[in-house]
Amino acid sequence: MPRWKALPDELDPQVREFASQLRRLVDRSGLSVAAVAERTGYSRTSWERYLGGRLLAPKAAVLALAEVTGTSPVHLTTMWELAERAWSRSEQRHERTMEAARADRARSAPGAFGPAPPEGSRALPVDAGPTGRRPPRVPEPPGGRHRRRIVMFLAGVIGALLVITSAVLLTDLGRSDDKPRAKPSPSRSASASAPALPAGVKCVAASCTGQDPELMGCTDKLVQTVGSAKVGASVVEVRYSRTCGAAWARLKQVAPGDRVEIGAPGAAGYRVVADAYRDTYTKMLAVQGPAGVRACATLTSGRSGCAEGRAAAGPSGAATGGRPGGSGTTTTGQ
């Protein structure tokens, strides 16, 4: 069991509780930090920062940890959302404190309200004394008269342009126009035709094709496993999100070199080759429904198999905990 260092005292209670929960998951799994890094795809340095409370783990890393440790992501996601809001508030307070400190330093710095006169010097009055003589005139620096002429010329040009512009505007306003101007027909707003997407969802239907389902927000509570097949020691699945209108393939219990691909009638599919011992998934494919979608895996051992998608259950296509929702038609072989 790893020996954890004490979390920083300045941590928000929500962030502290979340970091402690991540530590408990790692402890219960019996995995080292290095093993967690290898199986989740995030570096060991990153996990040391997440578990030490020095950095808030991204949602994708939290979901990967839940998958590796066999934990339901529902409660863990809720804790992450509370910690993320607390972390943002702490960052804003820190930025305001730093800005106030910089402003205080600027106000207290010498010469903040203009350059100070040299030590021992005094400003000369306009009247130099009882003689009534004025101080000698400071000679104008070379080129000063030329610059003054240029400034006066530009000021005259700008004034003339303002006069011309005012005349044109007044003339246009004074014209009588008997025919009322036609009002442009209100265009139909894009929001009226496009369906409102849930928070965090960044694509729908065709715009999801070729995108990462995790990054586009199509996973978590919006995904369902609509088909699965056992291939050797691995499991290949058809994953489908009704909200995003897209499907993708996932291969579990993976070894480096294993391949998984997704395909559908009349559409070009996607393939990915695993590069580590962790679950691997393909990019998304926009589909009308999961029926006819096919996910196939080819292992380095030579075994291969496919899972057929079936109609998704429920109005939203959601699956609790991201676990398989059932098996589709399966075909396995050598």
Short mmCIF file of N, CA, C and O in Angstrom, two decimals, residues 19 32 36 44 48 56 145-146 173 192 208 270 298:
data_model
loop_
_atom_site.label_atom_id
_atom_site.label_comp_id
_atom_site.label_asym_id
_atom_site.label_seq_id
_atom_site.Cartn_x
_atom_site.Cartn_y
_atom_site.Cartn_z
N ALA A 19 -9.49 14.20 -3.91
CA ALA A 19 -8.15 13.61 -3.97
C ALA A 19 -8.05 12.40 -3.04
O ALA A 19 -7.42 11.39 -3.38
N SER A 32 0.22 0.10 -8.13
CA SER A 32 1.15 1.19 -7.86
C SER A 32 0.79 2.37 -8.75
O SER A 32 0.00 2.25 -9.70
N VAL A 36 -0.97 2.38 -12.47
CA VAL A 36 -2.13 3.21 -12.82
C VAL A 36 -1.83 4.06 -14.05
O VAL A 36 -2.65 4.20 -14.96
N ARG A 44 3.08 9.00 -15.09
CA ARG A 44 3.22 8.82 -13.65
C ARG A 44 3.32 10.18 -12.95
O ARG A 44 2.76 10.36 -11.85
N GLU A 48 0.95 11.53 -9.90
CA GLU A 48 1.49 11.97 -8.62
C GLU A 48 0.96 13.35 -8.25
O GLU A 48 0.67 13.64 -7.09
N LEU A 56 -5.74 19.26 -10.35
CA LEU A 56 -7.02 18.55 -10.43
C LEU A 56 -7.00 17.63 -11.64
O LEU A 56 -6.71 18.08 -12.76
N ARG A 145 10.31 72.21 -34.68
CA ARG A 145 9.43 73.05 -35.50
C ARG A 145 8.86 72.26 -36.66
O ARG A 145 7.69 72.40 -37.01
N HIS A 146 9.68 71.38 -37.25
CA HIS A 146 9.19 70.57 -38.37
C HIS A 146 8.08 69.62 -37.91
O HIS A 146 7.06 69.47 -38.59
N LEU A 173 -29.86 62.64 -44.63
CA LEU A 173 -31.00 62.67 -43.73
C LEU A 173 -32.09 63.61 -44.23
O LEU A 173 -33.27 63.44 -43.94
N ALA A 192 -33.48 27.66 -33.51
CA ALA A 192 -34.85 27.16 -33.60
C ALA A 192 -34.89 25.83 -34.33
O ALA A 192 -35.77 25.03 -34.11
N CYS A 208 -20.15 14.11 -35.65
CA CYS A 208 -19.42 13.22 -34.74
C CYS A 208 -18.51 12.25 -35.48
O CYS A 208 -17.63 11.65 -34.87
N TYR A 270 -13.60 2.73 -39.06
CA TYR A 270 -12.37 3.20 -38.44
C TYR A 270 -11.73 2.03 -37.71
O TYR A 270 -12.40 1.15 -37.19
N THR A 298 -9.23 -8.29 -33.90
CA THR A 298 -8.23 -9.28 -34.32
C THR A 298 -7.08 -9.21 -33.34
O THR A 298 -6.43 -8.16 -33.22
#
